[in-house]
């Protein structure tokens, strides 16, 4: 390759050296999955470049496999952490909420039920002594007439 670089014009030699530097840079950055996928795409489009830089192509493939494995491990760890949090935090909290609701329902049954306004009014009338059986019957008849 050096013999090829020495022949030709100065511009061609400079371009050849720059091209070589770029390829060296690709070898250094092949660990980045984005760079690796771009290089694979370009190499598969141009078979001549692929044969010239077969080592780089294989390192790119290896880099992508490592990235897929890393993501699979991270996903498995995330699922394990999520399951652990559900088991240690969410499930007990759900049970506590259920117990709290049950205790609240029991406490609500212990307290006296609020009366309707009509019942309160009837108690006042009875205490005043004005309510007799006949007035109760009259009130009931009036309410049935209003409903009908």
PDB file of C-alpha atoms in Angstrom:
ATOM      1  CA  UNK A   1       0.000   0.000   0.000  1.00  0.00           C
ATOM      2  CA  UNK A   2       2.907   2.325   0.692  1.00  0.00           C
ATOM      3  CA  UNK A   3       4.125   1.918  -2.891  1.00  0.00           C
ATOM      4  CA  UNK A   4       0.731   3.055  -4.082  1.00  0.00           C
ATOM      5  CA  UNK A   5       0.862   6.045  -1.784  1.00  0.00           C
ATOM      6  CA  UNK A   6       4.262   7.158  -3.104  1.00  0.00           C
ATOM      7  CA  UNK A   7       3.080   7.117  -6.678  1.00  0.00           C
ATOM      8  CA  UNK A   8       0.711   9.703  -7.998  1.00  0.00           C
ATOM      9  CA  UNK A   9       0.329  13.370  -7.345  1.00  0.00           C
ATOM     10  CA  UNK A  10       0.757  15.093  -4.028  1.00  0.00           C
ATOM     11  CA  UNK A  11      -3.014  15.509  -3.668  1.00  0.00           C
ATOM     12  CA  UNK A  12      -3.618  11.790  -4.225  1.00  0.00           C
ATOM     13  CA  UNK A  13      -1.000  10.884  -1.604  1.00  0.00           C
ATOM     14  CA  UNK A  14      -2.549  13.313   0.885  1.00  0.00           C
ATOM     15  CA  UNK A  15      -6.031  11.924   0.179  1.00  0.00           C
ATOM     16  CA  UNK A  16      -4.747   8.394   0.601  1.00  0.00           C
ATOM     17  CA  UNK A  17      -3.162   9.237   3.971  1.00  0.00           C
ATOM     18  CA  UNK A  18      -6.340  10.967   5.163  1.00  0.00           C
ATOM     19  CA  UNK A  19      -8.379   7.971   4.051  1.00  0.00           C
ATOM     20  CA  UNK A  20      -6.075   5.715   6.044  1.00  0.00           C
ATOM     21  CA  UNK A  21      -6.480   7.938   9.125  1.00  0.00           C
ATOM     22  CA  UNK A  22     -10.254   7.788   8.773  1.00  0.00           C
ATOM     23  CA  UNK A  23     -10.184   3.993   8.630  1.00  0.00           C
ATOM     24  CA  UNK A  24      -7.934   3.920  11.701  1.00  0.00           C
ATOM     25  CA  UNK A  25     -10.469   6.142  13.452  1.00  0.00           C
ATOM     26  CA  UNK A  26     -13.204   3.684  12.530  1.00  0.00           C
ATOM     27  CA  UNK A  27     -11.180   0.863  14.082  1.00  0.00           C
ATOM     28  CA  UNK A  28     -10.922   2.895  17.282  1.00  0.00           C
ATOM     29  CA  UNK A  29     -14.623   3.809  17.406  1.00  0.00           C
ATOM     30  CA  UNK A  30     -15.995   0.411  16.401  1.00  0.00           C
ATOM     31  CA  UNK A  31     -17.130  -0.145  20.020  1.00  0.00           C
ATOM     32  CA  UNK A  32     -19.905   2.409  19.499  1.00  0.00           C
ATOM     33  CA  UNK A  33     -22.957   0.473  18.215  1.00  0.00           C
ATOM     34  CA  UNK A  34     -24.172   3.369  16.071  1.00  0.00           C
ATOM     35  CA  UNK A  35     -20.831   3.672  14.292  1.00  0.00           C
ATOM     36  CA  UNK A  36     -20.686  -0.112  13.917  1.00  0.00           C
ATOM     37  CA  UNK A  37     -24.142  -0.326  12.382  1.00  0.00           C
ATOM     38  CA  UNK A  38     -23.347   2.506   9.945  1.00  0.00           C
ATOM     39  CA  UNK A  39     -20.085   0.830   8.937  1.00  0.00           C
ATOM     40  CA  UNK A  40     -21.806  -2.515   8.390  1.00  0.00           C
ATOM     41  CA  UNK A  41     -24.443  -0.843   6.255  1.00  0.00           C
ATOM     42  CA  UNK A  42     -21.786   0.843   4.106  1.00  0.00           C
ATOM     43  CA  UNK A  43     -19.641  -2.276   3.830  1.00  0.00           C
ATOM     44  CA  UNK A  44     -22.549  -4.436   2.781  1.00  0.00           C
ATOM     45  CA  UNK A  45     -23.318  -1.923   0.045  1.00  0.00           C
ATOM     46  CA  UNK A  46     -19.717  -1.995  -1.266  1.00  0.00           C
ATOM     47  CA  UNK A  47     -18.205  -5.490  -1.333  1.00  0.00           C
ATOM     48  CA  UNK A  48     -14.726  -4.216  -2.319  1.00  0.00           C
ATOM     49  CA  UNK A  49     -14.446  -2.141   0.856  1.00  0.00           C
ATOM     50  CA  UNK A  50     -15.780  -5.088   2.844  1.00  0.00           C
ATOM     51  CA  UNK A  51     -13.036  -7.385   1.524  1.00  0.00           C
ATOM     52  CA  UNK A  52     -10.337  -4.753   2.137  1.00  0.00           C
ATOM     53  CA  UNK A  53     -11.472  -4.188   5.737  1.00  0.00           C
ATOM     54  CA  UNK A  54     -12.878  -7.582   6.701  1.00  0.00           C
ATOM     55  CA  UNK A  55     -11.416  -7.319  10.211  1.00  0.00           C
ATOM     56  CA  UNK A  56     -13.265  -4.067  10.776  1.00  0.00           C
ATOM     57  CA  UNK A  57     -16.469  -5.629   9.471  1.00  0.00           C
ATOM     58  CA  UNK A  58     -16.128  -8.552  11.898  1.00  0.00           C
ATOM     59  CA  UNK A  59     -15.369  -6.229  14.810  1.00  0.00           C
ATOM     60  CA  UNK A  60     -18.498  -4.222  13.958  1.00  0.00           C
ATOM     61  CA  UNK A  61     -20.576  -7.404  14.000  1.00  0.00           C
ATOM     62  CA  UNK A  62     -19.044  -8.344  17.345  1.00  0.00           C
ATOM     63  CA  UNK A  63     -19.770  -4.886  18.725  1.00  0.00           C
ATOM     64  CA  UNK A  64     -23.434  -5.153  17.719  1.00  0.00           C
ATOM     65  CA  UNK A  65     -23.703  -8.609  19.322  1.00  0.00           C
ATOM     66  CA  UNK A  66     -22.224  -7.249  22.554  1.00  0.00           C
ATOM     67  CA  UNK A  67     -24.688  -4.357  22.511  1.00  0.00           C
ATOM     68  CA  UNK A  68     -27.638  -6.721  22.033  1.00  0.00           C
ATOM     69  CA  UNK A  69     -26.398  -8.881  24.916  1.00  0.00           C
ATOM     70  CA  UNK A  70     -25.942  -5.799  27.120  1.00  0.00           C
ATOM     71  CA  UNK A  71     -29.471  -4.629  26.395  1.00  0.00           C
ATOM     72  CA  UNK A  72     -30.882  -8.102  27.083  1.00  0.00           C
ATOM     73  CA  UNK A  73     -29.062  -8.172  30.457  1.00  0.00           C
ATOM     74  CA  UNK A  74     -30.310  -4.699  31.319  1.00  0.00           C
ATOM     75  CA  UNK A  75     -33.865  -5.702  30.403  1.00  0.00           C
ATOM     76  CA  UNK A  76     -33.658  -8.846  32.557  1.00  0.00           C
ATOM     77  CA  UNK A  77     -32.310  -6.833  35.493  1.00  0.00           C
ATOM     78  CA  UNK A  78     -35.081  -4.256  35.066  1.00  0.00           C
ATOM     79  CA  UNK A  79     -37.729  -6.994  35.125  1.00  0.00           C
ATOM     80  CA  UNK A  80     -36.172  -8.515  38.256  1.00  0.00           C
ATOM     81  CA  UNK A  81     -36.074  -5.147  40.034  1.00  0.00           C
ATOM     82  CA  UNK A  82     -39.668  -4.446  39.022  1.00  0.00           C
ATOM     83  CA  UNK A  83     -40.828  -7.836  40.347  1.00  0.00           C
ATOM     84  CA  UNK A  84     -38.915  -7.281  43.578  1.00  0.00           C
ATOM     85  CA  UNK A  85     -40.477  -3.848  44.072  1.00  0.00           C
ATOM     86  CA  UNK A  86     -43.936  -5.265  43.413  1.00  0.00           C
ATOM     87  CA  UNK A  87     -43.327  -8.006  45.962  1.00  0.00           C
ATOM     88  CA  UNK A  88     -41.780  -5.759  48.628  1.00  0.00           C
ATOM     89  CA  UNK A  89     -43.674  -2.485  48.171  1.00  0.00           C
ATOM     90  CA  UNK A  90     -46.785  -2.630  46.024  1.00  0.00           C
ATOM     91  CA  UNK A  91     -48.298  -5.876  47.311  1.00  0.00           C
ATOM     92  CA  UNK A  92     -47.947  -4.983  51.024  1.00  0.00           C
ATOM     93  CA  UNK A  93     -49.259  -1.489  50.343  1.00  0.00           C
ATOM     94  CA  UNK A  94     -52.281  -2.989  48.577  1.00  0.00           C
ATOM     95  CA  UNK A  95     -52.907  -5.289  51.524  1.00  0.00           C
ATOM     96  CA  UNK A  96     -52.626  -2.348  53.945  1.00  0.00           C
ATOM     97  CA  UNK A  97     -55.143  -0.362  51.911  1.00  0.00           C
ATOM     98  CA  UNK A  98     -57.536  -3.322  51.957  1.00  0.00           C
ATOM     99  CA  UNK A  99     -57.155  -3.713  55.733  1.00  0.00           C
ATOM    100  CA  UNK A 100     -57.617   0.049  56.217  1.00  0.00           C
ATOM    101  CA  UNK A 101     -60.826  -0.007  54.160  1.00  0.00           C
ATOM    102  CA  UNK A 102     -62.119  -2.983  56.162  1.00  0.00           C
ATOM    103  CA  UNK A 103     -61.398  -1.237  59.475  1.00  0.00           C
ATOM    104  CA  UNK A 104     -63.023   1.934  58.166  1.00  0.00           C
ATOM    105  CA  UNK A 105     -66.172   0.037  57.204  1.00  0.00           C
ATOM    106  CA  UNK A 106     -66.350  -1.521  60.670  1.00  0.00           C
ATOM    107  CA  UNK A 107     -65.910   1.881  62.329  1.00  0.00           C
ATOM    108  CA  UNK A 108     -68.643   3.378  60.163  1.00  0.00           C
ATOM    109  CA  UNK A 109     -71.077   0.732  61.437  1.00  0.00           C
ATOM    110  CA  UNK A 110     -70.233   1.604  65.047  1.00  0.00           C
ATOM    111  CA  UNK A 111     -71.170   5.245  64.623  1.00  0.00           C
ATOM    112  CA  UNK A 112     -74.854   6.162  64.716  1.00  0.00           C
ATOM    113  CA  UNK A 113     -76.458   6.655  61.317  1.00  0.00           C
ATOM    114  CA  UNK A 114     -77.481  10.230  60.511  1.00  0.00           C
ATOM    115  CA  UNK A 115     -81.218  10.792  60.649  1.00  0.00           C
ATOM    116  CA  UNK A 116     -83.329  12.168  57.866  1.00  0.00           C
ATOM    117  CA  UNK A 117     -84.687  15.684  58.388  1.00  0.00           C
ATOM    118  CA  UNK A 118     -88.243  14.352  58.563  1.00  0.00           C
ATOM    119  CA  UNK A 119     -87.361  11.978  61.403  1.00  0.00           C
ATOM    120  CA  UNK A 120     -85.730  14.832  63.320  1.00  0.00           C
ATOM    121  CA  UNK A 121     -88.813  16.983  62.818  1.00  0.00           C
ATOM    122  CA  UNK A 122     -91.103  14.200  64.081  1.00  0.00           C
ATOM    123  CA  UNK A 123     -88.973  13.827  67.221  1.00  0.00           C
ATOM    124  CA  UNK A 124     -89.305  17.551  67.900  1.00  0.00           C
ATOM    125  CA  UNK A 125     -93.045  17.371  67.441  1.00  0.00           C
ATOM    126  CA  UNK A 126     -93.325  14.363  69.774  1.00  0.00           C
ATOM    127  CA  UNK A 127     -91.239  16.076  72.420  1.00  0.00           C
ATOM    128  CA  UNK A 128     -93.495  19.109  72.222  1.00  0.00           C
ATOM    129  CA  UNK A 129     -96.455  16.792  72.888  1.00  0.00           C
ATOM    130  CA  UNK A 130     -98.438  18.011  69.910  1.00  0.00           C
ATOM    131  CA  UNK A 131     -98.178  14.769  67.984  1.00  0.00           C
ATOM    132  CA  UNK A 132    -100.927  12.305  68.590  1.00  0.00           C
ATOM    133  CA  UNK A 133    -101.926   9.255  66.716  1.00  0.00           C
ATOM    134  CA  UNK A 134    -104.584  11.142  64.793  1.00  0.00           C
ATOM    135  CA  UNK A 135    -102.109  13.777  63.581  1.00  0.00           C
ATOM    136  CA  UNK A 136     -99.736  11.064  62.454  1.00  0.00           C
ATOM    137  CA  UNK A 137    -102.470   9.454  60.409  1.00  0.00           C
ATOM    138  CA  UNK A 138    -103.379  12.818  58.901  1.00  0.00           C
ATOM    139  CA  UNK A 139     -99.728  13.474  57.966  1.00  0.00           C
ATOM    140  CA  UNK A 140     -99.484  10.031  56.363  1.00  0.00           C
ATOM    141  CA  UNK A 141    -102.695  10.602  54.395  1.00  0.00           C
ATOM    142  CA  UNK A 142    -101.412  13.963  53.161  1.00  0.00           C
ATOM    143  CA  UNK A 143     -98.163  12.426  51.996  1.00  0.00           C
ATOM    144  CA  UNK A 144     -99.929   9.613  50.149  1.00  0.00           C
ATOM    145  CA  UNK A 145    -102.237  12.122  48.463  1.00  0.00           C
ATOM    146  CA  UNK A 146     -99.275  14.225  47.357  1.00  0.00           C
ATOM    147  CA  UNK A 147     -97.535  11.143  45.956  1.00  0.00           C
ATOM    148  CA  UNK A 148    -100.612  10.022  44.045  1.00  0.00           C
TER     149      UNK A 148
END
